[in-house]
Short mmCIF file of C-alpha atoms in Angstrom, two decimals:
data_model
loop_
_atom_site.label_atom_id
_atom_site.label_comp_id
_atom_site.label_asym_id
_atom_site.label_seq_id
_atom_site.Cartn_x
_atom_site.Cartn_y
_atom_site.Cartn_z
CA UNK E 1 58.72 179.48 -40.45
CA UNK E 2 55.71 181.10 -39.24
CA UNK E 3 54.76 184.17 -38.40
CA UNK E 4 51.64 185.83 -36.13
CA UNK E 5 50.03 189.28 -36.99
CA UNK E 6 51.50 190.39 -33.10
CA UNK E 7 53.61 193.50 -33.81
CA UNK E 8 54.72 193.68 -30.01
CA UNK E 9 57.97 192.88 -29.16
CA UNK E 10 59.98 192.93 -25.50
CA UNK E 11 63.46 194.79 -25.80
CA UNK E 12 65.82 193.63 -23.48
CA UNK E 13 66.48 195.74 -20.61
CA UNK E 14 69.68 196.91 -21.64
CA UNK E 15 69.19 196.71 -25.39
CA UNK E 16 70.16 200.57 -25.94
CA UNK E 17 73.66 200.31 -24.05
CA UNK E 18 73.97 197.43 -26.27
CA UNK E 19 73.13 198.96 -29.92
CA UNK E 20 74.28 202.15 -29.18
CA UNK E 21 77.68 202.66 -27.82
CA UNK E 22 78.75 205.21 -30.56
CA UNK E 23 77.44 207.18 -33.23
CA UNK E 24 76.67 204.32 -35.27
CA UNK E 25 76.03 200.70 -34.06
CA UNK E 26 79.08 198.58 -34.60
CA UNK E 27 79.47 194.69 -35.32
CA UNK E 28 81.89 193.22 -33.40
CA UNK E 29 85.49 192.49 -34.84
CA UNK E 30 86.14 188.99 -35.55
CA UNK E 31 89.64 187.69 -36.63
CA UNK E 32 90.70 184.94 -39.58
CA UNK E 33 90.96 182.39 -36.95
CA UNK E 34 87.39 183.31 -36.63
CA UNK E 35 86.87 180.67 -40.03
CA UNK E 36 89.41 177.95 -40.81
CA UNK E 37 89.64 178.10 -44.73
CA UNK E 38 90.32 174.28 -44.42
CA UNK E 39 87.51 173.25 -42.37
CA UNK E 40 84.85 174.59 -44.72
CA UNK E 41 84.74 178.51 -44.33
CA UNK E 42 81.71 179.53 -45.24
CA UNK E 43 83.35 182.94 -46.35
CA UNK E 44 85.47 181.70 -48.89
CA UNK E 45 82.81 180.48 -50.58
CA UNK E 46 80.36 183.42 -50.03
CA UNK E 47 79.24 184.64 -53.79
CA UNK E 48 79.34 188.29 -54.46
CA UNK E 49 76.14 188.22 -56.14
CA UNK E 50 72.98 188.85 -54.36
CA UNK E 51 72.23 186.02 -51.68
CA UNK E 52 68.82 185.99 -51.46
CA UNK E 53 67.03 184.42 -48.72
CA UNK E 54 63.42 183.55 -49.14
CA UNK E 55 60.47 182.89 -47.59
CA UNK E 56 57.17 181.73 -48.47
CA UNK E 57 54.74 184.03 -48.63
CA UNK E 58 57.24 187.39 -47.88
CA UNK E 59 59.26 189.02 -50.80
CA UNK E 60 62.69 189.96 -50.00
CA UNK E 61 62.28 194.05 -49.48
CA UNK E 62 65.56 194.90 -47.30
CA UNK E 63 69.01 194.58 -49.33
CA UNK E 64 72.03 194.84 -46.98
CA UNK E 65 75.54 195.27 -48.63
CA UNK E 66 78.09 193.72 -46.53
CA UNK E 67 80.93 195.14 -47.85
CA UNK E 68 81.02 193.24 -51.58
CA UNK E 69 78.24 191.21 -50.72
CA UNK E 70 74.53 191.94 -51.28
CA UNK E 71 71.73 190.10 -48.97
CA UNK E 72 68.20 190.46 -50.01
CA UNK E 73 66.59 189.10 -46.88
CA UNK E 74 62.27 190.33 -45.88
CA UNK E 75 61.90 192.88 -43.24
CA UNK E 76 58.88 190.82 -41.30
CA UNK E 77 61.96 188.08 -40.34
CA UNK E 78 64.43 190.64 -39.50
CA UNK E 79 62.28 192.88 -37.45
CA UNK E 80 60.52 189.15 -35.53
CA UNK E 81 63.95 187.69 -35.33
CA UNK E 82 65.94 190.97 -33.94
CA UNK E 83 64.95 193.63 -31.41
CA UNK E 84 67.65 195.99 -33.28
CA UNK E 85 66.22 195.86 -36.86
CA UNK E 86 62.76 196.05 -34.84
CA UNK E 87 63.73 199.25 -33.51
CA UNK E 88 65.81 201.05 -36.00
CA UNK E 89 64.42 200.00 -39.79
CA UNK E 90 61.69 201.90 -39.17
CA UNK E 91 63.38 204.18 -37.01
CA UNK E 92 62.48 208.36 -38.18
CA UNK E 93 66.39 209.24 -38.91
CA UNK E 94 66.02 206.27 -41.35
CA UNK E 95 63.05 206.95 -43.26
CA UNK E 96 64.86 208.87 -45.68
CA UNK E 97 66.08 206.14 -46.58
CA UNK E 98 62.91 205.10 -48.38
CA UNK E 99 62.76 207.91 -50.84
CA UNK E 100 66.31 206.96 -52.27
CA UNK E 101 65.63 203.46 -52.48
CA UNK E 102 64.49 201.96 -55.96
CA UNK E 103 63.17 198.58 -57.57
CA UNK E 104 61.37 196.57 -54.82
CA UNK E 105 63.68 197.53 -51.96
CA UNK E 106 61.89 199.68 -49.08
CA UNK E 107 65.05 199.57 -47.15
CA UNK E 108 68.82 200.02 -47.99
CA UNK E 109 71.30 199.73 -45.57
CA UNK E 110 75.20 199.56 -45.89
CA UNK E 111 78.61 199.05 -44.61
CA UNK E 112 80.48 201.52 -42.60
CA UNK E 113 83.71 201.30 -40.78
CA UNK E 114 84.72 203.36 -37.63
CA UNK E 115 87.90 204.59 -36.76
CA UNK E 116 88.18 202.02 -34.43
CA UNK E 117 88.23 199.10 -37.29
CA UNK E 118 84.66 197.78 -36.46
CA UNK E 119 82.19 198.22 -39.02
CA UNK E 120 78.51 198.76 -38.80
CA UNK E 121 75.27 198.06 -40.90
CA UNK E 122 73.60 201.61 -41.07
CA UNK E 123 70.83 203.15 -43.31
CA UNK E 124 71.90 203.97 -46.40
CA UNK E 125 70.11 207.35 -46.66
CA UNK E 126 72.31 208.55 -43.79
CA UNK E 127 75.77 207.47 -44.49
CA UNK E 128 78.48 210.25 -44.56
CA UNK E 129 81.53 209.88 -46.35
CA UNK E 130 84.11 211.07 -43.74
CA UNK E 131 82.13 208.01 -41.03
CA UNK E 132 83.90 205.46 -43.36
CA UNK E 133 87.64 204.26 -42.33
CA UNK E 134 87.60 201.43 -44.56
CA UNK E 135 91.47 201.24 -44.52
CA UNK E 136 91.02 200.51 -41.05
CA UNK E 137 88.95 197.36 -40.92
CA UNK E 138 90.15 195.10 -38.46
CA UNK E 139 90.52 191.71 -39.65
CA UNK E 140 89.06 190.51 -43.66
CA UNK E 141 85.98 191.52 -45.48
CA UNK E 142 85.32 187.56 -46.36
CA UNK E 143 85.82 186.88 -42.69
CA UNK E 144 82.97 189.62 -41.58
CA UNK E 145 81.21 188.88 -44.37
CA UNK E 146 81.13 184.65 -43.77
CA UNK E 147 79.95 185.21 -40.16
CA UNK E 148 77.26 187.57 -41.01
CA UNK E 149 76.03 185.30 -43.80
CA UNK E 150 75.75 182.09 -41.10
CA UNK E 151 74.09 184.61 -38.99
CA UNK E 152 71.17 185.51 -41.56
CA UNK E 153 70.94 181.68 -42.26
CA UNK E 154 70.73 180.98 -38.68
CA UNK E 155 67.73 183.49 -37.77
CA UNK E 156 66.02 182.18 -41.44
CA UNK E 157 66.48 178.61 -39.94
CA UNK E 158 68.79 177.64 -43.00
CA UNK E 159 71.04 175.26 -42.36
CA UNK E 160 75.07 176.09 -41.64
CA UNK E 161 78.18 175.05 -40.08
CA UNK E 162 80.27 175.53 -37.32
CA UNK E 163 83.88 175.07 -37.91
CA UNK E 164 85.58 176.33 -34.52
CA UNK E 165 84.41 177.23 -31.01
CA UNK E 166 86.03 180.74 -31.97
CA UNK E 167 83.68 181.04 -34.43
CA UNK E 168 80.48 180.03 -32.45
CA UNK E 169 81.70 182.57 -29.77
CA UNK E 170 81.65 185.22 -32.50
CA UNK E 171 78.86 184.28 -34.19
CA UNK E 172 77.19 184.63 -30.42
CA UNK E 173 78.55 188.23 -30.54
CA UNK E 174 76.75 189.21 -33.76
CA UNK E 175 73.87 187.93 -32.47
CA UNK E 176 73.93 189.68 -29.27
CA UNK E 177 75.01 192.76 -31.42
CA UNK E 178 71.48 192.77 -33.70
CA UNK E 179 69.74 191.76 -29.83
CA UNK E 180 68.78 187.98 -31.87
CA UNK E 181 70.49 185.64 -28.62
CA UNK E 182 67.04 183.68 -29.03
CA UNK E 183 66.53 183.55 -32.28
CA UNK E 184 70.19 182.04 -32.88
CA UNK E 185 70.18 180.18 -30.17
CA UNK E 186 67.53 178.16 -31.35
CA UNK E 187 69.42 177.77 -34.00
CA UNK E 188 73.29 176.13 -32.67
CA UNK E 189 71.78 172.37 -31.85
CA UNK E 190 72.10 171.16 -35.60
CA UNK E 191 75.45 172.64 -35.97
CA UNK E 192 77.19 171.69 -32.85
CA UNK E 193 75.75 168.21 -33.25
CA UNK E 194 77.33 168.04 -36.72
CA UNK E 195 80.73 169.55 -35.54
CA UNK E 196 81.41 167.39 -32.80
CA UNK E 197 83.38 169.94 -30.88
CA UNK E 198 85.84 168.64 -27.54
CA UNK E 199 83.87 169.82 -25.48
CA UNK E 200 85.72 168.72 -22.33
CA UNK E 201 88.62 170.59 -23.55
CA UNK E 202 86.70 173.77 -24.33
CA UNK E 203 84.44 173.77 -21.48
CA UNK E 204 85.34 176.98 -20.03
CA UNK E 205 84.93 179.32 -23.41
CA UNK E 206 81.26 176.84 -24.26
CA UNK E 207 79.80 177.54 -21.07
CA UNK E 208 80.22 181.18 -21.24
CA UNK E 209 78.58 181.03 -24.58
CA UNK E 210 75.95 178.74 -23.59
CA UNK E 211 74.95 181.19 -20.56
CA UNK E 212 74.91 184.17 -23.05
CA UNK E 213 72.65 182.42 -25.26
CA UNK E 214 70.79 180.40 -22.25
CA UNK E 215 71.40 177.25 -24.37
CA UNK E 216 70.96 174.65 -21.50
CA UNK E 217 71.85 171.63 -23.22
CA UNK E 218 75.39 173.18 -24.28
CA UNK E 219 75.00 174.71 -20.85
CA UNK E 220 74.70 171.18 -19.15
CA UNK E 221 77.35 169.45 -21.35
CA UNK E 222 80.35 171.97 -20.13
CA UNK E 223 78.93 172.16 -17.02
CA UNK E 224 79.27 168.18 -16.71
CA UNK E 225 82.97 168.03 -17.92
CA UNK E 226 83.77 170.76 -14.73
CA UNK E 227 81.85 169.20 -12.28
CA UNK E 228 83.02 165.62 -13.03
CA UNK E 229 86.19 166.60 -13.29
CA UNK E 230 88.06 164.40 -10.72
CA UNK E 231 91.90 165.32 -11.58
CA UNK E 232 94.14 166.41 -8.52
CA UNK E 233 93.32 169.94 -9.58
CA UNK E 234 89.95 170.52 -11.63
CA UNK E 235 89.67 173.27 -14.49
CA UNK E 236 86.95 174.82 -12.56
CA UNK E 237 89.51 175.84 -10.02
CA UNK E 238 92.02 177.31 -12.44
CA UNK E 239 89.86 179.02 -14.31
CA UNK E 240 87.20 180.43 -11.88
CA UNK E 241 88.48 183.87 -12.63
CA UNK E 242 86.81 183.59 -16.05
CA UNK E 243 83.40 182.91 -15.06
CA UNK E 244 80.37 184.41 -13.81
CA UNK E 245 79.87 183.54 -10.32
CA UNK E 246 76.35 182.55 -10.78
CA UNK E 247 78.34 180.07 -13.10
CA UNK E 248 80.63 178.95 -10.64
CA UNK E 249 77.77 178.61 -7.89
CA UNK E 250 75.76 176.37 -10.49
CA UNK E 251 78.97 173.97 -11.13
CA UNK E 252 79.67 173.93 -7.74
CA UNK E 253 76.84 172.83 -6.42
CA UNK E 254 76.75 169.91 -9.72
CA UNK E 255 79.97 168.94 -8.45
CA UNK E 256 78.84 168.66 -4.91
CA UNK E 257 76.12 166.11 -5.89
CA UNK E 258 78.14 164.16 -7.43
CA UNK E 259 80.75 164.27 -4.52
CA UNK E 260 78.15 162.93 -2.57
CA UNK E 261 77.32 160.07 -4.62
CA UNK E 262 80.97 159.47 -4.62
CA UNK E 263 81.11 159.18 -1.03
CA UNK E 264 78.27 156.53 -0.89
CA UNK E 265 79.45 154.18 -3.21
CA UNK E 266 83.33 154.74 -2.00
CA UNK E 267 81.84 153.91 1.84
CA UNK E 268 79.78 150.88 0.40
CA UNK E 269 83.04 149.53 -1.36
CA UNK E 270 85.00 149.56 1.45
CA UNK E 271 82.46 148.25 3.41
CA UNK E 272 82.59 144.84 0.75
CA UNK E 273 86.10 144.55 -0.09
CA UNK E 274 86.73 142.12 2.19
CA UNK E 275 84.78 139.60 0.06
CA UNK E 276 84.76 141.07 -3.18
CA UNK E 277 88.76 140.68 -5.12
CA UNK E 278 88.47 142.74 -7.33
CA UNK E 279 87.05 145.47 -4.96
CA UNK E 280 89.67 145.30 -3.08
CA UNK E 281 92.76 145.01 -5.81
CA UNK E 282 91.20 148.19 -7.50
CA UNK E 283 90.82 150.16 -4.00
CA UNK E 284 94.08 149.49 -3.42
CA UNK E 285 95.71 151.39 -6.33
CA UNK E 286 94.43 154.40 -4.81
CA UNK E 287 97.73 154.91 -3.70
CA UNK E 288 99.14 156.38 -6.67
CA UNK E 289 99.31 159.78 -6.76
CA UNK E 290 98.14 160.00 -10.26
CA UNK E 291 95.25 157.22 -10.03
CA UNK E 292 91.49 159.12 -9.87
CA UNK E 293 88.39 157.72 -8.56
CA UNK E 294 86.69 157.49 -11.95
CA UNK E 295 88.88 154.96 -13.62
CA UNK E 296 88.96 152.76 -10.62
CA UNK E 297 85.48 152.89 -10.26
CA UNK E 298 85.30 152.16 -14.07
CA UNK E 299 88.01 149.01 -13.60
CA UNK E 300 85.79 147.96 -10.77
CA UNK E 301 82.14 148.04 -12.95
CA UNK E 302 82.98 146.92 -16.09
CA UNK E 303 85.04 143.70 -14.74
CA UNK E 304 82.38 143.12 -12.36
CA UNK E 305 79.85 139.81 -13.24
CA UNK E 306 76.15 140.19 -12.87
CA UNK E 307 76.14 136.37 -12.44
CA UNK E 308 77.86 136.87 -9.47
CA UNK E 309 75.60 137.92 -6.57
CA UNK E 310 77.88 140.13 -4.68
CA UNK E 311 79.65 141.40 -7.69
CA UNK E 312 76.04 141.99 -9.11
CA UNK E 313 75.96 144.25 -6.04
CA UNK E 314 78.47 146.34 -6.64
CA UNK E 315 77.43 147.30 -10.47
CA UNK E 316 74.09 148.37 -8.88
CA UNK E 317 75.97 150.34 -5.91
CA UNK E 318 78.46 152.12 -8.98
CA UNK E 319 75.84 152.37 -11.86
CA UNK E 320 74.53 156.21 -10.80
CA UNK E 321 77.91 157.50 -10.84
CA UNK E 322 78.71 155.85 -14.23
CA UNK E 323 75.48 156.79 -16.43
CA UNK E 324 76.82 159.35 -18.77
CA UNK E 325 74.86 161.86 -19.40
CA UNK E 326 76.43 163.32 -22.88
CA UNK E 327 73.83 164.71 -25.60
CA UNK E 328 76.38 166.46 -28.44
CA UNK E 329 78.75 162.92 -28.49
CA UNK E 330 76.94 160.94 -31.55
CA UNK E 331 79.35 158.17 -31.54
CA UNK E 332 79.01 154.38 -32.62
CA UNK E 333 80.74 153.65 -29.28
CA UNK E 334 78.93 155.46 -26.08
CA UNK E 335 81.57 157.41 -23.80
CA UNK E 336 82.31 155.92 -20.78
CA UNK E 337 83.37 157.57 -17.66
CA UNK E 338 86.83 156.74 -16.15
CA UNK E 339 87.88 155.36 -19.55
CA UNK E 340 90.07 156.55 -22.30
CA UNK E 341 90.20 160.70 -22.97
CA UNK E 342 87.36 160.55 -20.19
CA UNK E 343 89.85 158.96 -17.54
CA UNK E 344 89.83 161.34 -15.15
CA UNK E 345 85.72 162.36 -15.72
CA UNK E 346 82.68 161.13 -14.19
CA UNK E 347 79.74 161.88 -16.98
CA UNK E 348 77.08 161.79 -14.71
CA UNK E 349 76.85 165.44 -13.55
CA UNK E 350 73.82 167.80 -13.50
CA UNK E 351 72.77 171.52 -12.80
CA UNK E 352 69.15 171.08 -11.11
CA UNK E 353 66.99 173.62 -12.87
CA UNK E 354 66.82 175.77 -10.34
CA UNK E 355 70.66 176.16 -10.06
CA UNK E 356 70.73 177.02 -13.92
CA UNK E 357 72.55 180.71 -13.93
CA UNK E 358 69.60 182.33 -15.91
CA UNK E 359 65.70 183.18 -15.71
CA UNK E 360 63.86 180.55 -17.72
CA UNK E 361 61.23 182.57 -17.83
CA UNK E 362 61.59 185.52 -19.88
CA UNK E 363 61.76 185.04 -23.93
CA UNK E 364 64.08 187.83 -24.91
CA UNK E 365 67.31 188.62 -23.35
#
């Protein structure tokens, strides 16, 4: 990791309703399902020694206690990786802080809880006994103290794991917590290509977190499993009510190229099925109520022979709509659309660029 002499840094435009919302900033509460204990929880494993992260060049001169849990991490990283620490280490109601401190520690900060149950990282120095509810933590102290440990790794580009798209949503709530949505979402592609999450079945909760941390290739992955979605009723529809409507406009207008590519081909068959068999015995099943366009398109292209010169016409009429265009599915076998789990899916959906629900432009957010 590198690092330039530039001490300027862009707060977001909203950063202050974000950090401060009470008297002291809090971390948002996360639950046990947060980390599966038997899908390798980082937090059960967490050490209550000092966890020390390190990096060439910088000696560790922050220590943060997390509740039993000391993290020795180098203020240059957390002040390049996080608009918060940027703004409040240094901050002059936490400079006392540096005259209590000893060893080689110029900043100590600790862990409160509110009345509320959410706890907070604050400055040592300024710490009052009757801020801290501890009794009424919300949730475990290995839980909070797992997520904020994958958090450090993540914005120290150590390597960690996702174990639940729970957790990735919380972990995305940390990180918009500390104002470090770029920083960790640089961070999510070697995880969530490790994890393998269903994506198709999670699309709704993934593409709210991939909007929050402008992640466009988790963006375009959800978005592809609700704009290919050709069941009688598609997800999109149920669940519009949960997403942002520049969301919505963005799927929308993915699923309306695809409906027109749909329409071609479906014209083009029934323009051939005359002379083509099994055009014609696949068209025909269309009459079931439960039968979808992508698996008789998919019956139709993969039984088709190139040999065949008309037959060869019709896998070069169907082959747009059955690319897939999957990036987090490392299989041995590649997913094809209208077959198995993916049925009811074509895979071939896109958001053009400029229908992508977020400013590509700006660096922090």
């Amino acid at each position: 990791m590198s690092y330039n002499n530039s001490t300027e840094v862009h707060l977001p435009e909203n950063w202050l309703q974000r950090v401060i919302s009470s008297s002291f900033q809090a971390s948002p509460p996360a639950t046990r399902s947060d980390l599966d204990r038997n899908q390798g929880d980082l937090s059960s494993t967490t050490p209550k020694f000092p966890i020390i992260f390190k990096v060439r060049g910088l000696q560790p001169d922050v220590r943060l206690r997390v509740f039993d849990t000391e993290f020795h991490v180098s203020s240059v990283v957390l002040k390049m990786n996080s608009a918060f620490f940027f703004k409040f280490l240094d901050s002059p109601n936490k400079q006392l802080s540096n005259a209590t401190n000893v060893g080689s520690f110029k900043y100590e900060w600790d862990t409160v809880v509110d009345k509320e149950g959410s706890w907070a990282l604050q400055a040592a120095s300024s710490i009052q006994a009757s801020y801290n509810h501890a009794e009424a933590l919300k949730g475990d102290k290995d839980t909070h103290t797992g997520l904020f440990h994958k958090f450090l790794s993540a914005i120290h580009g150590e390597p960690y794991k996702l174990v639940s798209v729970t957790e990735l949503g919380s972990l995305t709530d940390v990180a918009d917590h500390y104002c470090a949505l770029p920083a960790f979402s640089k961070s999510v592609l070697p995880p969530l290509l490790e994890r393998q999450f269903n994506i198709k079945d999670h699309a709704i909760p993934l593409i709210t977190i991939a909007v929050k941390l402008r992640h466009e290739i988790l963006f375009q992955e959800a978005a592809l499993f609700l704009a290919g979605d050709w069941t009688p009723i598609p997800r999109v529809k149920l669940f519009i009510t949960q997403l942002d409507p520049r969301t919505v406009r963005a799927v929308e207008a993915s699923r309306r190229a695809t409906g027109l590519l749909v329409l071609d081909a479906l014209q083009e068959l029934l323009r051939i099925k005359n002379k083509i068999p099994i055009v014609d015995s696949q068209l025909s099943r269309m009459r079931h109520p439960t039968v979808t366009l992508p698996y008789v398109f998919s019956c139709i292209y993969y039984n088709c022979n190139k040999a065949d010169v008309d037959e060869d016409c019709v896998i070069k009429v169907l082959e747009g709509l059955m690319e897939s265009r999957l990036r987090l599915q490392s299989v041995s076998i590649p997913p094809r659309a209208g077959e198995g789990c993916y049925k009811n899916y074509f895979l071939c959906s896109k958001v053009a660029d400029e229908d992508l629900p977020w400013n590509r432009t700006p660096k922090d957010f």
